[in-house]
PDB file of C-alpha atoms and ligand atoms in Angstrom:
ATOM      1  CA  UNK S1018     -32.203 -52.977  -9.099  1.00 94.00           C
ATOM      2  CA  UNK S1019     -33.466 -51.043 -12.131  1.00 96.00           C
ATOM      3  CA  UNK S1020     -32.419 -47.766 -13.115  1.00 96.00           C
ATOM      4  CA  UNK S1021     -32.545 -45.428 -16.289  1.00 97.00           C
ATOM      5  CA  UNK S1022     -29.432 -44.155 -18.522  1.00 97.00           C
ATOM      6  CA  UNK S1023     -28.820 -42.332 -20.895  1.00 97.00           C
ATOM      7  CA  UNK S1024     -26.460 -43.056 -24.050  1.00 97.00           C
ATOM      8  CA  UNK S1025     -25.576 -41.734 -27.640  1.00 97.00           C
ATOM      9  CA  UNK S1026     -25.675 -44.620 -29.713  1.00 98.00           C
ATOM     10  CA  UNK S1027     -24.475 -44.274 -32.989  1.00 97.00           C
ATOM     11  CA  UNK S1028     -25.239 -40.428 -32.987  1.00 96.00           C
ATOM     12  CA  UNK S1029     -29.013 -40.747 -31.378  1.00 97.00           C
ATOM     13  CA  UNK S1030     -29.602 -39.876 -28.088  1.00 98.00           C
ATOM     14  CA  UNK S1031     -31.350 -43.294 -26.298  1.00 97.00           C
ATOM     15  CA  UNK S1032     -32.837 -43.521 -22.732  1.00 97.00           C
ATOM     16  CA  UNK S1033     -32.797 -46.593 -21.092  1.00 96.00           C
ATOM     17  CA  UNK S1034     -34.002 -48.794 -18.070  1.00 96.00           C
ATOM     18  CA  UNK S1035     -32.419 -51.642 -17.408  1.00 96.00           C
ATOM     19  CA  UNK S1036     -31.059 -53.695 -14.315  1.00 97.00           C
ATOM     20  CA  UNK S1037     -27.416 -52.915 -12.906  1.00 97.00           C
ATOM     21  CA  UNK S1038     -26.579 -56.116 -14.069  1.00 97.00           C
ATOM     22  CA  UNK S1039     -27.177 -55.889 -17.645  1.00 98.00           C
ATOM     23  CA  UNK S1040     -24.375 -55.790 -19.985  1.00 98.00           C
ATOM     24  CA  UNK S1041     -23.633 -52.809 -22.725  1.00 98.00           C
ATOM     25  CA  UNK S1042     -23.491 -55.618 -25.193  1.00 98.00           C
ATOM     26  CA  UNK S1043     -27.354 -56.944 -23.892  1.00 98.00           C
ATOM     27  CA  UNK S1044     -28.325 -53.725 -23.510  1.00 98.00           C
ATOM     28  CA  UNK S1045     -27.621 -52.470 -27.317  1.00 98.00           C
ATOM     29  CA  UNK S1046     -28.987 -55.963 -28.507  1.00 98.00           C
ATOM     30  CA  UNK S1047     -32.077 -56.601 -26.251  1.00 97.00           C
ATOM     31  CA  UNK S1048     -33.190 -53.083 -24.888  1.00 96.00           C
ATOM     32  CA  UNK S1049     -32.078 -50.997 -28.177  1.00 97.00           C
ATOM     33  CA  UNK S1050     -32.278 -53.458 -30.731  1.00 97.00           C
ATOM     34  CA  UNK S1051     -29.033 -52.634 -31.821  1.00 97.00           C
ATOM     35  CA  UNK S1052     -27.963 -55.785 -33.364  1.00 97.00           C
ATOM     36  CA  UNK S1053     -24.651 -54.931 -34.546  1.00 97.00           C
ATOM     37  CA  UNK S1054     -22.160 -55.803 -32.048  1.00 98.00           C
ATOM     38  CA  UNK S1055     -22.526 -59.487 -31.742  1.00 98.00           C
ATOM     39  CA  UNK S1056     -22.497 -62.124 -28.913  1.00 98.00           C
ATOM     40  CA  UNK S1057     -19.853 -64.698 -29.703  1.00 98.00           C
ATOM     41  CA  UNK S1058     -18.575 -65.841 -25.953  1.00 98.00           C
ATOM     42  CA  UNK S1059     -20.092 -63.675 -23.788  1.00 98.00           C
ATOM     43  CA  UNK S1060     -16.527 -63.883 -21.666  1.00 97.00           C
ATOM     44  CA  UNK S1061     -14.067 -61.306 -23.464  1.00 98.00           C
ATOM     45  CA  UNK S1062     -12.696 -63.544 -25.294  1.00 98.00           C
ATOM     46  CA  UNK S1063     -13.745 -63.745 -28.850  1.00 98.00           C
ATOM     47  CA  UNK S1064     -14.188 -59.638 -29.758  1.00 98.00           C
ATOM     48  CA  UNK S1065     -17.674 -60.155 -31.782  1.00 98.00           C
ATOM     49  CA  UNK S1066     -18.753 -57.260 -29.153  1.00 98.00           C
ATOM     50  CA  UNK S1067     -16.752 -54.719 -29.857  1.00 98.00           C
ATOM     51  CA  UNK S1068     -18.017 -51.308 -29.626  1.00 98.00           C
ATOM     52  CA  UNK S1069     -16.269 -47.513 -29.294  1.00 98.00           C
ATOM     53  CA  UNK S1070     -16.910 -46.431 -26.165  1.00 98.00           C
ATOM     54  CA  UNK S1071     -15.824 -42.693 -26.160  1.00 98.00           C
ATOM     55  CA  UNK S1072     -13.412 -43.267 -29.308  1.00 97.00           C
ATOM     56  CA  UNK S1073     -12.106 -46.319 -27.819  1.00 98.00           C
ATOM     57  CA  UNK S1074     -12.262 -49.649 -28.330  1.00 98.00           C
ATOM     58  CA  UNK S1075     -13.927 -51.961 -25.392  1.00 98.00           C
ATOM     59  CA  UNK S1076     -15.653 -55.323 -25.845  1.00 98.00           C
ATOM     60  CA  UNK S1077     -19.355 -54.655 -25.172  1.00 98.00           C
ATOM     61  CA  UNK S1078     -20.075 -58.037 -22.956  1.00 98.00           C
ATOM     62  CA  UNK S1079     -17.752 -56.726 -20.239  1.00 98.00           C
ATOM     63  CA  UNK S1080     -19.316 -53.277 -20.042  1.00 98.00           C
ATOM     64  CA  UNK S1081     -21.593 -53.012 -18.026  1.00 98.00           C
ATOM     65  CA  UNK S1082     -24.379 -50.418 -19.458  1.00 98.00           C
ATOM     66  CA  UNK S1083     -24.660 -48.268 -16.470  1.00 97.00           C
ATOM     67  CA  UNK S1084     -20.554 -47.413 -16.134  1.00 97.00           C
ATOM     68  CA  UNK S1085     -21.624 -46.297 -20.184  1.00 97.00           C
ATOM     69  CA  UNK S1086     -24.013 -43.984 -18.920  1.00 95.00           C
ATOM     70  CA  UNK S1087     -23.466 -40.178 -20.798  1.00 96.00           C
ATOM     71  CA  UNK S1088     -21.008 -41.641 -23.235  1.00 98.00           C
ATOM     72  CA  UNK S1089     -20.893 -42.035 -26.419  1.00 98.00           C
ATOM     73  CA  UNK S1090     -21.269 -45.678 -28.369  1.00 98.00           C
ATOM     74  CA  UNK S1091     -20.066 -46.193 -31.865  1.00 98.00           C
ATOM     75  CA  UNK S1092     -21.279 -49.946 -33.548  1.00 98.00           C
ATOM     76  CA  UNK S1093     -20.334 -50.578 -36.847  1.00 98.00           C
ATOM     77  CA  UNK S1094     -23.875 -49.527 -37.671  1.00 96.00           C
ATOM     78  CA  UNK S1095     -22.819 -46.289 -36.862  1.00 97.00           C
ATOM     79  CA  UNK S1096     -20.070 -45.697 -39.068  1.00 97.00           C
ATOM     80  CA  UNK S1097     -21.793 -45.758 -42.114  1.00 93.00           C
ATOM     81  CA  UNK S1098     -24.387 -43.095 -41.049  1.00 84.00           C
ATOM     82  CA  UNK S1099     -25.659 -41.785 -44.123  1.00 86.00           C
ATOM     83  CA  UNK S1100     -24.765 -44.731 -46.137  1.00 85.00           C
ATOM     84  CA  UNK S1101     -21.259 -44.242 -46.948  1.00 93.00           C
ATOM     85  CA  UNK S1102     -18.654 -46.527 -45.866  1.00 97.00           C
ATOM     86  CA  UNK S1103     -16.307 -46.072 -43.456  1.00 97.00           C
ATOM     87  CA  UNK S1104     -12.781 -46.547 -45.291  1.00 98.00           C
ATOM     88  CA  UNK S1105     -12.176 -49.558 -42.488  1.00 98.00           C
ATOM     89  CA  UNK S1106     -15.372 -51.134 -43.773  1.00 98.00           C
ATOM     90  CA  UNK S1107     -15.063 -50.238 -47.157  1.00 98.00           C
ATOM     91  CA  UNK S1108     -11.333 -52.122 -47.370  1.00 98.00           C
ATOM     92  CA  UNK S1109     -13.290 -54.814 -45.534  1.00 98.00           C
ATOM     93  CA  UNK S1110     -15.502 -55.116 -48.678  1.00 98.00           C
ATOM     94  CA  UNK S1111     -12.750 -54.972 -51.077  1.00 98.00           C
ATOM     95  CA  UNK S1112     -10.476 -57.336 -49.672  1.00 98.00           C
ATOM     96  CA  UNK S1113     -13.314 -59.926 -49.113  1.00 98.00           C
ATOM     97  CA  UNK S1114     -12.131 -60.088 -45.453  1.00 98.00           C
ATOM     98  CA  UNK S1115     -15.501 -61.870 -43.947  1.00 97.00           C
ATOM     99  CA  UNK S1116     -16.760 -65.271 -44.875  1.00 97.00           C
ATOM    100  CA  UNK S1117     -19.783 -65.734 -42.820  1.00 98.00           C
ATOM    101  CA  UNK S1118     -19.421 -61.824 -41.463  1.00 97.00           C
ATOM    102  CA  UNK S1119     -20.268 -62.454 -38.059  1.00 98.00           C
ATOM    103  CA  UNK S1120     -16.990 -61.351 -36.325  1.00 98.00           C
ATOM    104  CA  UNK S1121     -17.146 -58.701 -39.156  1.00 98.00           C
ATOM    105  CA  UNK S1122     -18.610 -55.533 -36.803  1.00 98.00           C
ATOM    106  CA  UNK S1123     -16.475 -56.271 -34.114  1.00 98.00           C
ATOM    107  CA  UNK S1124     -13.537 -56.545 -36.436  1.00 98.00           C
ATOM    108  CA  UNK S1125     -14.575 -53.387 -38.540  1.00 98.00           C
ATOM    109  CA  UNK S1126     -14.546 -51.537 -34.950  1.00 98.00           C
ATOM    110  CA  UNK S1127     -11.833 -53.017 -33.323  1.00 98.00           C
ATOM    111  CA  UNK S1128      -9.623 -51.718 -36.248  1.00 98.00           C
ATOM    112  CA  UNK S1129     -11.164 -48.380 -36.121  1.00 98.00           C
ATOM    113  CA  UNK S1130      -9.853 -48.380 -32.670  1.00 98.00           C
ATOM    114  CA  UNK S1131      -6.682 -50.088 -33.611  1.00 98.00           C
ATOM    115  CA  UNK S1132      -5.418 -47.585 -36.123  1.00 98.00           C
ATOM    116  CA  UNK S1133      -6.276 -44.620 -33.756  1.00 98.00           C
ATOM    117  CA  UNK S1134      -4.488 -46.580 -31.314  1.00 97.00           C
ATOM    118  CA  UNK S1135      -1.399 -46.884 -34.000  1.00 97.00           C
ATOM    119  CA  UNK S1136      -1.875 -42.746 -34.786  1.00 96.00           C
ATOM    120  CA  UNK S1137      -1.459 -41.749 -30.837  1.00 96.00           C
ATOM    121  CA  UNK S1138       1.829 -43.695 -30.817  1.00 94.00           C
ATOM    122  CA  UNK S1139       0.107 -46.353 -28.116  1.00 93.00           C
ATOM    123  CA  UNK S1140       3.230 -48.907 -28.245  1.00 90.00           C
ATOM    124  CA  UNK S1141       1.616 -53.506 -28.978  1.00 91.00           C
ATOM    125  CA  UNK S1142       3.633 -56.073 -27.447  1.00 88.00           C
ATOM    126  CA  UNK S1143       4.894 -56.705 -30.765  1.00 89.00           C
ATOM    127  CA  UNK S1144       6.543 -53.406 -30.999  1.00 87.00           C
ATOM    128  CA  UNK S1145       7.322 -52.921 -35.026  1.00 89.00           C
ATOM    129  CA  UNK S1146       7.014 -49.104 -35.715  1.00 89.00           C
ATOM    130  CA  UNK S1147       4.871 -49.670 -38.876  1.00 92.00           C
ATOM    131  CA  UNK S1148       1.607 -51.745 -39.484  1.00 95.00           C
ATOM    132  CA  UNK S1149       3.820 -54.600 -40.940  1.00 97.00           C
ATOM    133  CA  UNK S1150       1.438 -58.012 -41.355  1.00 97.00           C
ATOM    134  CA  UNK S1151       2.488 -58.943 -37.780  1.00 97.00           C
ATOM    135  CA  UNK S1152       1.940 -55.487 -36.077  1.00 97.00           C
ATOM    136  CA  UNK S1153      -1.541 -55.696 -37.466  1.00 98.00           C
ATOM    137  CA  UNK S1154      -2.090 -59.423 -35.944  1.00 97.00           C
ATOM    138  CA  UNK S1155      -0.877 -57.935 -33.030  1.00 97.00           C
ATOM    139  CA  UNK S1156      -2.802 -55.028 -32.698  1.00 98.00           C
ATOM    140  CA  UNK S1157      -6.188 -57.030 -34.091  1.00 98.00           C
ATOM    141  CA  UNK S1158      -5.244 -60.205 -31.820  1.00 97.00           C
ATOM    142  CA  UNK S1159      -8.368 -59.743 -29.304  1.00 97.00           C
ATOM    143  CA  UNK S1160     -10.948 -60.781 -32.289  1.00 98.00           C
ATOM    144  CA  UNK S1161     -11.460 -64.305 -33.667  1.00 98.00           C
ATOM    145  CA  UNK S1162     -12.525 -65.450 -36.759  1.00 98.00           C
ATOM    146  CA  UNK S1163     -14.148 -68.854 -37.003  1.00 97.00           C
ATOM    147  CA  UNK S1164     -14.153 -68.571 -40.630  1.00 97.00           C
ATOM    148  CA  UNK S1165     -10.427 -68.521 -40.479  1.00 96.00           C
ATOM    149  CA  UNK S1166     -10.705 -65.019 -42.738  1.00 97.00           C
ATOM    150  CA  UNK S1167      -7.294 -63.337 -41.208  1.00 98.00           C
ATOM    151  CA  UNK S1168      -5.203 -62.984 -44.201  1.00 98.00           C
ATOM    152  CA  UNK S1169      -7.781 -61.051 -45.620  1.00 98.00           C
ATOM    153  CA  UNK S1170      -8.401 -59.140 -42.565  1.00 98.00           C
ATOM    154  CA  UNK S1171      -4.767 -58.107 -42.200  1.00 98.00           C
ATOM    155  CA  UNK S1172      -5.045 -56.693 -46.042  1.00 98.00           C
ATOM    156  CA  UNK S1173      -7.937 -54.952 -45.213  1.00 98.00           C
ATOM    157  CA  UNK S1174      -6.394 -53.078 -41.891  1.00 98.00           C
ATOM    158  CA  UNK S1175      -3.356 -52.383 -43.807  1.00 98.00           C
ATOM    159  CA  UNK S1176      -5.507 -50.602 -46.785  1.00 98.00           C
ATOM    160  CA  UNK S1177      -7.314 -48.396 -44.148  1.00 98.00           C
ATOM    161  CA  UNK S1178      -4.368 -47.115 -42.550  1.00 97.00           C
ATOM    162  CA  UNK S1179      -3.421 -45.968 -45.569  1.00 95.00           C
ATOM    163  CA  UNK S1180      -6.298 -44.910 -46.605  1.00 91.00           C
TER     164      UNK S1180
HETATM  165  S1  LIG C 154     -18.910 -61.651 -26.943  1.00 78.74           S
HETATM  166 FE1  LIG C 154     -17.651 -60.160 -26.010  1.00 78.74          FE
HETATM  167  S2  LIG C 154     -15.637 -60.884 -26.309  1.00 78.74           S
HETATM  168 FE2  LIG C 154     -16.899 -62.483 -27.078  1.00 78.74          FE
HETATM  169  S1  LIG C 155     -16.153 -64.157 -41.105  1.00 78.74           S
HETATM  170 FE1  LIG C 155     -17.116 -65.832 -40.083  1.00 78.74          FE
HETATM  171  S2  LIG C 155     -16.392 -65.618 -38.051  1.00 78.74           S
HETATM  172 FE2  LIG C 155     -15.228 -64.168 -39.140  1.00 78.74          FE
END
């Protein structure tokens, strides 16, 4: 079954057809050729997806587009809008946190999330009051790196937050 929505992605108002089936993740990709949120697994597993949804932080492949209908999706794309870095991706860049990059969007917006997250007072598993080394693991634990690029990562996070 086919049927249209509507969504704000990255600031722009987008109307859409697609089946009831399709993904937020395919949808962005294939039907918006938005090609910033990436597909690593496809399962929820890896966090390459991850989008805001609303301000918050959900992995894209388990979304499915029409529950995203009248909301608002932030990729990385659109956190740079006018060409100036957001300071998450701009203490990406200077902590050389990416190797190959491709888990890089999903990290960049799972830490936007993340430290909004840490703001509200929303308690991790790990529990430590500050964004110590492991808090940040913690908190950033939903999104793989193949490249192995975590140390860097952590930095990075840990710059933002204070940025
Ligand atoms: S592609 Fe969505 S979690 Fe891996
Ligand atoms: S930088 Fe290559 S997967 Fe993370």
């Amino acid at each position: 079954m086919q049927t249209e929505i509507n969504l704000r992605v990255d600031g722009t108002d987008r109307q859409v057809t697609v089946d009831t089936r399709t993904t937020l993740l395919d949808a962005l990709r294939e039907r918006l050729a938005n090609t910033s949120p990436k597909k690593g697994c496809d399962h929820g597993q890896c966090g390459a997806c991850t989008v805001l949804l609303n301000g918050r932080r959900v992995l894209s492949c388990l979304v499915l587009a029409v529950t995203a209908g009248g909301k608002d999706v932030v990729t990385a794309n659109g956190l740079a809008p006018d060409g100036e870095l957001h300071p998450v991706q701009q203490a990406f860049l200077d902590n050389d946190a990416f190797q190959c990059g491709y888990c890089t969007p999903g990290q960049v917006c799972s830490a936007v999330g993340a430290l909004d997250e840490f703001r509200r007072g929303w308690p991790s598993h790990h529990g430590d009051t500050e964004l110590t080394r492991a808090e940040v693991a913690e908190r950033m634990s939903g999104n793989l790196c193949r490249c192995g690029a975590y140390t860097n990562i952590v930095t990075a996070v840990q710059q933002a937050a204070r940025a």
